[in-house]
XYZ file of C-alpha atoms in Angstrom:
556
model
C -18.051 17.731 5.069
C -17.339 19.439 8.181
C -12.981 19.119 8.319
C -12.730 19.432 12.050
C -9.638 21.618 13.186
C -8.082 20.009 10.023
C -7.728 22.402 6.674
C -6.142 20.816 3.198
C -3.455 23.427 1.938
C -1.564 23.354 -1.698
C -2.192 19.288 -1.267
C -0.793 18.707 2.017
C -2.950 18.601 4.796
C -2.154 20.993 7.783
C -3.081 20.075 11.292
C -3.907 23.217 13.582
C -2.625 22.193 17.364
C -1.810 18.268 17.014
C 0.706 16.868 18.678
C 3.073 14.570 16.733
C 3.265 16.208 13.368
C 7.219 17.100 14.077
C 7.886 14.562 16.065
C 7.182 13.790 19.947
C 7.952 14.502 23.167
C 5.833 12.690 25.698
C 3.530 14.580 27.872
C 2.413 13.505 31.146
C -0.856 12.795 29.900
C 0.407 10.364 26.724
C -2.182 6.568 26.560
C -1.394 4.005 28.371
C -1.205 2.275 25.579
C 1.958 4.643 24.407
C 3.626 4.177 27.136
C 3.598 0.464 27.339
C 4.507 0.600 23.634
C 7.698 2.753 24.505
C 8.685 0.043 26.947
C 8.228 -2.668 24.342
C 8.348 -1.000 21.016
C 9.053 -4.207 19.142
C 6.915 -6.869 20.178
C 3.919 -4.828 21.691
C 0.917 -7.019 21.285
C -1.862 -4.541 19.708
C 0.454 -1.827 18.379
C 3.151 -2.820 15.187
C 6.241 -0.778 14.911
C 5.950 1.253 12.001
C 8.638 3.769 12.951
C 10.529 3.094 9.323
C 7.822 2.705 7.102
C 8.097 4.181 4.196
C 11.117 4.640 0.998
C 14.687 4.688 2.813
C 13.366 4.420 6.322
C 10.908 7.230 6.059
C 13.541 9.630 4.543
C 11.308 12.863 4.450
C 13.130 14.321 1.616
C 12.726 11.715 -2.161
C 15.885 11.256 -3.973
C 16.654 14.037 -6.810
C 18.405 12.281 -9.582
C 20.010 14.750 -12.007
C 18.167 15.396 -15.003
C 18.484 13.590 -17.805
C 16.018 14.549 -20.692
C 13.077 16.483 -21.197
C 10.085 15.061 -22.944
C 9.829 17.658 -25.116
C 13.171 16.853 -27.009
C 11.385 13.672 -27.926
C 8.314 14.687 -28.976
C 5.905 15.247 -26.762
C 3.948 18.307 -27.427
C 1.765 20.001 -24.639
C -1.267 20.927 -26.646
C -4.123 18.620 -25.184
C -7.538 19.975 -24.713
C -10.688 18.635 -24.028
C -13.576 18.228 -26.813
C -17.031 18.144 -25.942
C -16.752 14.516 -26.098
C -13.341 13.854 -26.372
C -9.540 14.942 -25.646
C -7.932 16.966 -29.609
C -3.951 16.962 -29.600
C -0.993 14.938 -30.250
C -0.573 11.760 -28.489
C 2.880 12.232 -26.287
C 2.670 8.940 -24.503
C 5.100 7.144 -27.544
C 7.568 10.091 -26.893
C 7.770 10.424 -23.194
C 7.796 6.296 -22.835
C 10.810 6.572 -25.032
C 12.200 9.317 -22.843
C 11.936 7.303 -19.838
C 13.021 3.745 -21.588
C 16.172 5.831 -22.842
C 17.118 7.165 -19.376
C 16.880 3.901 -17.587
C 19.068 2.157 -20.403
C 21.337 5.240 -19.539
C 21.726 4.238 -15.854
C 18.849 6.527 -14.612
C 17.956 10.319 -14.083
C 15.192 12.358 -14.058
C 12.282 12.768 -17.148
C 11.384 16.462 -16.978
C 7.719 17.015 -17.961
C 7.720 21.262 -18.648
C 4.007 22.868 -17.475
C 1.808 22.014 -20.328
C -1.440 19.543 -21.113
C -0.335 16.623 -22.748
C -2.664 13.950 -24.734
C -1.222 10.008 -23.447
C -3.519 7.298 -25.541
C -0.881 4.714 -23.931
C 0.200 4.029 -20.157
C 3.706 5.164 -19.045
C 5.963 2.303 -18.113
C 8.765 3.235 -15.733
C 10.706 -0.233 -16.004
C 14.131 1.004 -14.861
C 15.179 1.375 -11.569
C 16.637 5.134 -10.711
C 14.565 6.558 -13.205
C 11.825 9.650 -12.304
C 9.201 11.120 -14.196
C 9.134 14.586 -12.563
C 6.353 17.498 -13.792
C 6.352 21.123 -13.023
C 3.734 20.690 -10.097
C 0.300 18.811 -9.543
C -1.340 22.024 -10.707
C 1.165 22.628 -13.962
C 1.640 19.775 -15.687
C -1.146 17.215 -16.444
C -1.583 14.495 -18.656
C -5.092 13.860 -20.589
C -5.150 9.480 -20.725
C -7.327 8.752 -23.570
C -7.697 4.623 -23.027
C -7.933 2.107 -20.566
C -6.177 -1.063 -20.035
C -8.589 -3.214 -21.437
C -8.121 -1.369 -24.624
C -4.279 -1.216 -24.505
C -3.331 -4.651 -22.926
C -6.400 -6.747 -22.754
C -9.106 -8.079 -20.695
C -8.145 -9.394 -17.781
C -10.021 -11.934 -15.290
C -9.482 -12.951 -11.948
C -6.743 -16.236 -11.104
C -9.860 -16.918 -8.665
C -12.559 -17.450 -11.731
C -15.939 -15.594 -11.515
C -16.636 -12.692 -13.664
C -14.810 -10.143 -12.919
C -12.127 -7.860 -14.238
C -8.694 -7.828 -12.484
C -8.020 -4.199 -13.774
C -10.705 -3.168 -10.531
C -7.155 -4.000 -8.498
C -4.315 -3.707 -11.112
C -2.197 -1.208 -13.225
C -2.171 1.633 -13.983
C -1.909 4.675 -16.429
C 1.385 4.782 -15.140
C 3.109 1.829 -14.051
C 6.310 1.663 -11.745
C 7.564 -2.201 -12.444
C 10.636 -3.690 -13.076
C 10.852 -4.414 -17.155
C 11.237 -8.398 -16.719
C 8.691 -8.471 -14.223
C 6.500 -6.301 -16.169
C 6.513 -7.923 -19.536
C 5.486 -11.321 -18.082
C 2.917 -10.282 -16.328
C 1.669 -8.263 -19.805
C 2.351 -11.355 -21.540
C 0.620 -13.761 -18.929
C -2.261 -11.213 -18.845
C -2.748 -11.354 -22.863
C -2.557 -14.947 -23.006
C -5.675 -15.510 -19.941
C -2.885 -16.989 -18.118
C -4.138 -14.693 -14.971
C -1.342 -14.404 -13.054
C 0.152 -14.309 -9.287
C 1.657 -10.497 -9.227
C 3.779 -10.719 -6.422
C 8.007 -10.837 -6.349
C 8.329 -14.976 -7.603
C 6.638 -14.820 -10.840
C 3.449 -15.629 -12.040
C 3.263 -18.993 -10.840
C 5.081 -18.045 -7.888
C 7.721 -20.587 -8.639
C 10.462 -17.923 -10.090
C 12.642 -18.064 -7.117
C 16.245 -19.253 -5.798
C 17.176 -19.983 -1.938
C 20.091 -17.854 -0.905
C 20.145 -19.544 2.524
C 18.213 -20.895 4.942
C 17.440 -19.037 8.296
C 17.663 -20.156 11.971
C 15.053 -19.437 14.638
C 14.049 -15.875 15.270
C 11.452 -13.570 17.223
C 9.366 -10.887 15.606
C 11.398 -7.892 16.408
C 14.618 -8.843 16.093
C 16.895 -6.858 13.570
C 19.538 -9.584 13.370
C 18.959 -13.488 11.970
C 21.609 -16.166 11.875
C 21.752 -17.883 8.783
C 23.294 -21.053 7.478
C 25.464 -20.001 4.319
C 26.126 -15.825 4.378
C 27.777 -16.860 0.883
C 25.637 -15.089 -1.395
C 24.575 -11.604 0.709
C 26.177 -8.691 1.591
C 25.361 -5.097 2.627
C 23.058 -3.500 0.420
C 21.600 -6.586 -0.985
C 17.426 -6.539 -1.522
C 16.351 -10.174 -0.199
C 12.736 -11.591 0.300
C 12.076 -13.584 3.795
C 10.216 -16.791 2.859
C 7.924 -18.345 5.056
C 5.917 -20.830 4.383
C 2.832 -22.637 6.482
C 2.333 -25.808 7.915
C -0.062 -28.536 7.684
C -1.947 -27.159 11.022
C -1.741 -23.473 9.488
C 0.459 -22.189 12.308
C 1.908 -19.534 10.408
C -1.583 -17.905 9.783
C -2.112 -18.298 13.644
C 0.215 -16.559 14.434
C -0.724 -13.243 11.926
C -3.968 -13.522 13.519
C -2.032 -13.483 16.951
C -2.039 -17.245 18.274
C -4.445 -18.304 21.283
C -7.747 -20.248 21.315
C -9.441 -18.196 18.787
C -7.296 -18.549 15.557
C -6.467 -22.060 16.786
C -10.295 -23.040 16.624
C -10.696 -20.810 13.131
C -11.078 -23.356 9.902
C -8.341 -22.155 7.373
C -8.519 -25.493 4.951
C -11.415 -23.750 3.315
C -10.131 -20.318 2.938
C -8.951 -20.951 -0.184
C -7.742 -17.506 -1.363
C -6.514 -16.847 1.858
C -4.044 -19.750 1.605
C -3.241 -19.136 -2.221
C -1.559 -15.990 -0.779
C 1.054 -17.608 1.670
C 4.155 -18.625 1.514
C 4.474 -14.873 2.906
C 7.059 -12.679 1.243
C 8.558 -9.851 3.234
C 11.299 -7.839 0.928
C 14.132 -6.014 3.164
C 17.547 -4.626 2.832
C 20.826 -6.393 4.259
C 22.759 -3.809 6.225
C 25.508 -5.363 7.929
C 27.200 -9.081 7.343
C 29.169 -10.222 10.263
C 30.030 -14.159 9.774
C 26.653 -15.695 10.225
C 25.008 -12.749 11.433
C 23.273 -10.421 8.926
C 21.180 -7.335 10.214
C 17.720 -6.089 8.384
C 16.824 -2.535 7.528
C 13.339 -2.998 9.877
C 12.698 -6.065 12.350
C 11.268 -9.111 11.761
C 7.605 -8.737 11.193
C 6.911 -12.269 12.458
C 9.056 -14.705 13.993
C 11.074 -17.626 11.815
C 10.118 -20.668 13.153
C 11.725 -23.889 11.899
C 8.773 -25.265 10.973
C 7.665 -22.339 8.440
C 10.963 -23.178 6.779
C 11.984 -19.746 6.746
C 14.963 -18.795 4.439
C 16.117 -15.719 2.567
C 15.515 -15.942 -1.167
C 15.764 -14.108 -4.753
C 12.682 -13.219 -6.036
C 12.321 -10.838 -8.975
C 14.731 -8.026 -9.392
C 13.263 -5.318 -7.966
C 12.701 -1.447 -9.145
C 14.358 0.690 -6.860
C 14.872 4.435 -6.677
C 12.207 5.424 -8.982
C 9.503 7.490 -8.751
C 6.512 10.240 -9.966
C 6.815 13.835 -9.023
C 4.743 17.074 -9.299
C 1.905 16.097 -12.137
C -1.907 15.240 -12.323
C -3.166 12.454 -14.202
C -6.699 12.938 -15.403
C -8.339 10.477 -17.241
C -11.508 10.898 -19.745
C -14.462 11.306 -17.969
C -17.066 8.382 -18.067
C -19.343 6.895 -15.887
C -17.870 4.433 -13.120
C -18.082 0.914 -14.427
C -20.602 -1.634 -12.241
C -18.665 -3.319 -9.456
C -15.582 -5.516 -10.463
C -16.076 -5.031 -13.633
C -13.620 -1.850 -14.152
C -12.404 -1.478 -17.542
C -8.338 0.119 -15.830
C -8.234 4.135 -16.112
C -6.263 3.382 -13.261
C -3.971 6.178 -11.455
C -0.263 5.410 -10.206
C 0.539 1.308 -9.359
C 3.627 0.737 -7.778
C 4.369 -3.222 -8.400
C 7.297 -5.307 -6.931
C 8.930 -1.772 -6.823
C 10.949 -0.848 -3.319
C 12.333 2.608 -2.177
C 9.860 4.191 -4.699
C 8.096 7.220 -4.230
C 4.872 9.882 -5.624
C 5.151 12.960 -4.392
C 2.750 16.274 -5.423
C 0.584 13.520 -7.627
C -3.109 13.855 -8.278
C -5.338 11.637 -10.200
C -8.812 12.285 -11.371
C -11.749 10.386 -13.075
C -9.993 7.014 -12.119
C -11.317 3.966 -11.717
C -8.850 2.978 -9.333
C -6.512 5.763 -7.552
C -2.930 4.613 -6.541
C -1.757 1.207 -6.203
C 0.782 -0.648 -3.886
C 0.527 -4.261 -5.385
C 3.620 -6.460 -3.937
C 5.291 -3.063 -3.520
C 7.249 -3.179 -0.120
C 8.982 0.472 1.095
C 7.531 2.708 -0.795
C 6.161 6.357 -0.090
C 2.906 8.388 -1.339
C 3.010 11.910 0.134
C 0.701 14.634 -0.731
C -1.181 12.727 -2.787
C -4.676 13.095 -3.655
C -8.068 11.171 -5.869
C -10.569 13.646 -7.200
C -13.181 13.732 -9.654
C -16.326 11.339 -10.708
C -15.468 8.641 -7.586
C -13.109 5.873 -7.662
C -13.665 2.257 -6.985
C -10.419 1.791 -5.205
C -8.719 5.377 -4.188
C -6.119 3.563 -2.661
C -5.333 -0.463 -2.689
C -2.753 -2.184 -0.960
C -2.352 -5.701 -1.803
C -0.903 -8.727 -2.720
C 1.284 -9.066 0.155
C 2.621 -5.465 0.158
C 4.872 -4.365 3.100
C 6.373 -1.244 5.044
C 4.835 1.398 2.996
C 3.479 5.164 3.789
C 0.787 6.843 2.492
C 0.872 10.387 3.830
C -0.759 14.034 3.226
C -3.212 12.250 1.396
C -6.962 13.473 0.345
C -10.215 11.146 -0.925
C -11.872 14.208 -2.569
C -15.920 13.991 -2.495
C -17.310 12.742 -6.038
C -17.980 15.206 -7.976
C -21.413 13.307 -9.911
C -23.386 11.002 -8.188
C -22.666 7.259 -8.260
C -24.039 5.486 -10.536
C -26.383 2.252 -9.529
C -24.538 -1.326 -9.280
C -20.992 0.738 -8.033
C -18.951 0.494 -5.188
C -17.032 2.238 -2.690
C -14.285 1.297 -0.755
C -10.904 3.716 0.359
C -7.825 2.924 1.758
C -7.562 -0.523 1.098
C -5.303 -3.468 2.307
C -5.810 -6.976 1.778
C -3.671 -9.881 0.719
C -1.368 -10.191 4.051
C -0.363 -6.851 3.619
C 1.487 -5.772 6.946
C 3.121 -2.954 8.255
C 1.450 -0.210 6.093
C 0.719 3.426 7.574
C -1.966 5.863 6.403
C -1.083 9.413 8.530
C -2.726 12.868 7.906
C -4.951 12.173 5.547
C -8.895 13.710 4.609
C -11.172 11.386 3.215
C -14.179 12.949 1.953
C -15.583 9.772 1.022
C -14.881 6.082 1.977
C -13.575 3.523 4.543
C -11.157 1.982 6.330
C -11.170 -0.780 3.729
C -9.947 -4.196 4.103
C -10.550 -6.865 1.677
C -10.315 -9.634 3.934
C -7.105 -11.814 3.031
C -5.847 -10.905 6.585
C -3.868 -8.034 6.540
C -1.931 -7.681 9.894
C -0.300 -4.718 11.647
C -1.221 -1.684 9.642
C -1.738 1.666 11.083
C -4.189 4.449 10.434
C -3.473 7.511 12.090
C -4.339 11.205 12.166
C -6.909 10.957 9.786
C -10.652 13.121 9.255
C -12.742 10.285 7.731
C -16.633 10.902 5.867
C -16.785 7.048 6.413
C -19.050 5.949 3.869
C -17.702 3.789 2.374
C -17.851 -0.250 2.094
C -15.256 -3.165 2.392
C -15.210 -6.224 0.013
C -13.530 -9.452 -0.145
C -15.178 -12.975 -0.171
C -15.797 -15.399 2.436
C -12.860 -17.623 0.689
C -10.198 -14.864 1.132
C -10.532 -15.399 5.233
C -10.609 -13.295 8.531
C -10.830 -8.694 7.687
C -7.652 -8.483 10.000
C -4.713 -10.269 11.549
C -3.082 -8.813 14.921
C -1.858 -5.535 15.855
C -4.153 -3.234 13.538
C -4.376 0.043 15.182
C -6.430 3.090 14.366
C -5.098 6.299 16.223
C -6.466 9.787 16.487
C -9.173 9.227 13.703
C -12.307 11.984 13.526
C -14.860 10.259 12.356
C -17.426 13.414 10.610
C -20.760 11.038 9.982
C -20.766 8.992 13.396
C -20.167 5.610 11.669
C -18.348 2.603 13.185
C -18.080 0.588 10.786
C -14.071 -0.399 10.095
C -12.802 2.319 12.452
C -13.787 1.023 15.581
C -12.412 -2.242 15.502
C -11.995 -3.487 18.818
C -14.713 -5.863 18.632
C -13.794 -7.881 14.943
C -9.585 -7.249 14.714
C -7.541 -9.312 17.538
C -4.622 -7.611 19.568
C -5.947 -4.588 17.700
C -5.826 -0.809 19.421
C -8.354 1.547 18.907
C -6.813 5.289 20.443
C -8.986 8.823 20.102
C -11.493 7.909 17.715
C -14.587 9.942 17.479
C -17.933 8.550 19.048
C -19.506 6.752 16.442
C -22.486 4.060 16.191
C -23.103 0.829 14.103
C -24.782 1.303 11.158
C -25.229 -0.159 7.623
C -22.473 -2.410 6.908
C -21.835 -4.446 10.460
C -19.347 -6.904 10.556
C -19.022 -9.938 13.170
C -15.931 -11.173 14.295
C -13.898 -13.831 12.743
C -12.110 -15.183 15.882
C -14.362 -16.598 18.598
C -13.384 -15.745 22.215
C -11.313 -12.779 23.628
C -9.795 -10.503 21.073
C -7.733 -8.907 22.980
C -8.531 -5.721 21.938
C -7.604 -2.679 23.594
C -9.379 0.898 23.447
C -8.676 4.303 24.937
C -9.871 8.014 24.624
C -12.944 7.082 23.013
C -14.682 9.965 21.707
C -11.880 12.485 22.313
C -9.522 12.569 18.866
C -7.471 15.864 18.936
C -6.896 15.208 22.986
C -4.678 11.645 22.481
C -0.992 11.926 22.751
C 0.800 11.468 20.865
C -1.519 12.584 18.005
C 0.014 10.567 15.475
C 1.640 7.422 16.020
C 3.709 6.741 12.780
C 5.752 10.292 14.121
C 5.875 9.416 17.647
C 7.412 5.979 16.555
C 10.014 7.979 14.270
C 11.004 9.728 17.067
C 11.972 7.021 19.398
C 15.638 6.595 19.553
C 16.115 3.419 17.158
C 17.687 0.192 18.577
């Protein structure tokens, strides 16, 4: 695949010439579109502010905690090596889970992981919040997974019926969760009670009202609530808001006007299992009544969505997987839905969380944001036979950056009945950014469930790939998608030119490309309100990357 000015370095990808990468100063020539946005950065119809995406704002440097064990004190033994048909050494998974369990009981710290090949025949559970599993570098320490998660937890089908295996979208070999959370979803999962995965519970009915919220616009950073009893600074709440009869909240994801007024939602079942929405966010400030967010409102809190700030599950926080590669045995990739979970790194109901330096190989599924809100994947990268998923973002997951990442080509041919997708969001996932990333295989997936204001930005794309979801799971976007400086290598349309299927979307210095194969229609009759610009000229827009010219405005 021709890489186009772009040239992937030790994991990160470099950029030769593009503006943005260190932040921005507008040139004369910057879009229209940029310029309107820097008038309006928080309620700009086609273009979401993403400018704190991303684990403590966007913080370019991942918390260190101070080391508190090494696995190798506990057992774990680097000797792994691969057999003709199978991985020979001791299994460390029992004694660097115990390592990890131990530190997070301790208050948190870092798991050190020296250089070495280690044999795991069980997945790594980081259930403590603080706690980091940190290796000597992607190319020094890696860890041979043996099983799957059918094998170690159980089959596990889809909430939605049909036959299908959940694992194609859930878990992974290691697991980022918080420990209550976790163990009810195991335990929900081995009883074939398939769960909701999401921050209140598996029946989505573990949750406690910490007050109720007045009237607000998307964009604002302050709300005025009723009883400021039970928050202060510091304090991880969820927003709650539900829908209405007339399915005004989902309206207004999809942007309001005649087209989402005229859509049918009633039979969109999956679509409308997934609201009431739940955005997590950090209290910074409580003045009387008046209580500031870390990022504005995503949406506005109208009265009649009863919105209100509430519990949900404690959350992980602080933790995170450093410097390794996870490799798992090397089979064929299982027909479509039907994944059997060598799964990478899943984040779940897990905020201020982080990967950094992490490759995964031979997965079924790559890395996984599921309910995970503020969270950060940089340098990042899926190799090996082809992945199902390389990345999925779902289950109403919020605010989170995927960055320096690669989609390595496969390195065996798919095998019939499989499927391809790429970065994925779904679920009324919002506010998500994808920047400087090489995909050497797949799409700009979206498995309908109306994700709304994501961005995709500076990103070299072999777009091959597919995008799934069902006709019950509703519209491919919501408003204010926006794909930005994207060099499209193969010429195809599909999912990256989306002015004429995503509303209030903005499509900036894309390549030329043409429909072919997979051509969707759009959901919304009427205007979309779409807006394009530089067509055919990515490497020329500025700014080049719109998640760093965002950082870069002053903030409010």
């Amino acid at each position: 695949m021709a890489l186009s000015r772009r040239q992937f370095v030790g994991g990160a990808v470099a950029v030769a010439g593009a503006a943005g990468t260190t932040g921005f100063t507008a040139p004369a020539r910057s879009t229209p579109l940029w310029r309107e946005f820097e008038a309006a950065p928080y309620t700009h119809p086609q273009i979401p502010y993403v400018g704190r995406a991303g684990a403590h704002g966007g913080a370019r440097r991942a918390p260190r905690p101070r080391v508190v064990a090494n696995a190798l004190t506990y057992g774990a033994v680097p000797d792994a090596r691969r057999g003709a048909t199978d991985v020979h050494g001791t299994d460390s998974a029992p004694a660097i889970n115990r390592a990890l369990a131990e530190a997070g009981e301790r208050g948190g710290g870092t798991v050190l992981l020296p250089p070495g090949t280690y044999r795991i025949d069980d997945y790594l559970r980081i259930g403590h919040s603080g706690v980091v599993l940190r290796g000597a570098g992607s190319g020094r320490t890696t860890l041979l997974a043996t099983r799957h998660l059918t094998e170690l937890i159980g089959p596990y089908g889809s909430r939605y019926g049909g036959d299908k295996s959940s694992w194609s979208w859930a878990g992974g070999l290691i697991w980022l969760s918080p420990q209550a959370r976790h163990a009810s979803l195991v335990g929900a999962i081995r009883d074939r009670a398939w769960p909701f995965e999401g921050w209140t519970g598996n029946k989505r009915d573990e949750w406690s009202t910490l007050t109720t919220v007045r009237p607000g616009r998307r964009g604002d950073r302050t709300v005025t609530v009723d009883d400021p009893s039970a928050l202060r600074r510091g304090r991880l709440v969820v927003l709650r808001l539900a829908d209405d009869a007339d399915h005004t909240l989902l309206e207004h994801m999809a942007g309001g006007g005649a087209g989402p007024e005229a859509y049918v939602w009633d039979d969109k079942t999956k679509l409308t299992s997934y609201v009431p929405y739940e955005w997590p966010v950090r209290i910074t400030s409580v003045r009387g009544r008046t209580v500031t967010l870390e990022r504005p409102l995503p949406l506005d809190a109208r009265p009649e969505w009863d919105p209100r700030l509430i519990s949900g599950a404690e959350a992980l926080t602080d933790s995170g997987v450093v410097g390794l590669t996870l490799e798992a045995v090397e089979t064929p990739q299982s027909p479509h839905l039907l994944d059997k979970g060598y799964n990478g790194v899943t984040f779940q109901c897990a905020y201020d969380c982080w990967a950094e330096d992490v490759v995964v190989r031979h997965v079924d599924n790559g890395f996984g944001l599921v309910a995970a809100s503020a969270c950060t994947l940089r340098r990042t990268r899926v190799e090996g036979r082809g992945s199902h998923h390389p990345y999925f973002c779902r289950e109403g997951a919020h605010d989170n950056l995927i960055e320096d990442f690669r989609i390595a080509a496969r390195t065996v041919p798919a095998p019939a009945g499989t499927q391809l997708h790429g970065i994925n969001v779904e679920g009324l996932s919002s506010y998500n950014v994808w920047s400087r990333g090489v995909m050497e295989m797949g799409t700009f997936d979206t498995h309908r469930g109306m994700p709304f204001a994501n961005v995709r930005t500076e990103i070299t794309v072999e777009n091959n790939g597919r995008h799934g979801g069902d006709a019950s799971a509703g519209p491919l976007y919501g408003a204010r998608f926006a794909h930005w400086n994207v060099t499209v290598t193969n010429g195809r349309a599909g999912l990256v030119k989306i002015d004429t299927v995503a509303p209030y979307s903005a499509t900036v210095g894309i390549s030329e490309v043409r429909e072919f194969d997979q051509t969707d229609v759009p959901d919304f009759t009427g205007e979309l309100h779409a807006r394009v610009e530089a067509y055919g000229s990515p490497g020329s827009v500025r700014p080049g990357n719109l998640y760093e010219a965002q950082r870069a405005l002053s903030p409010r």
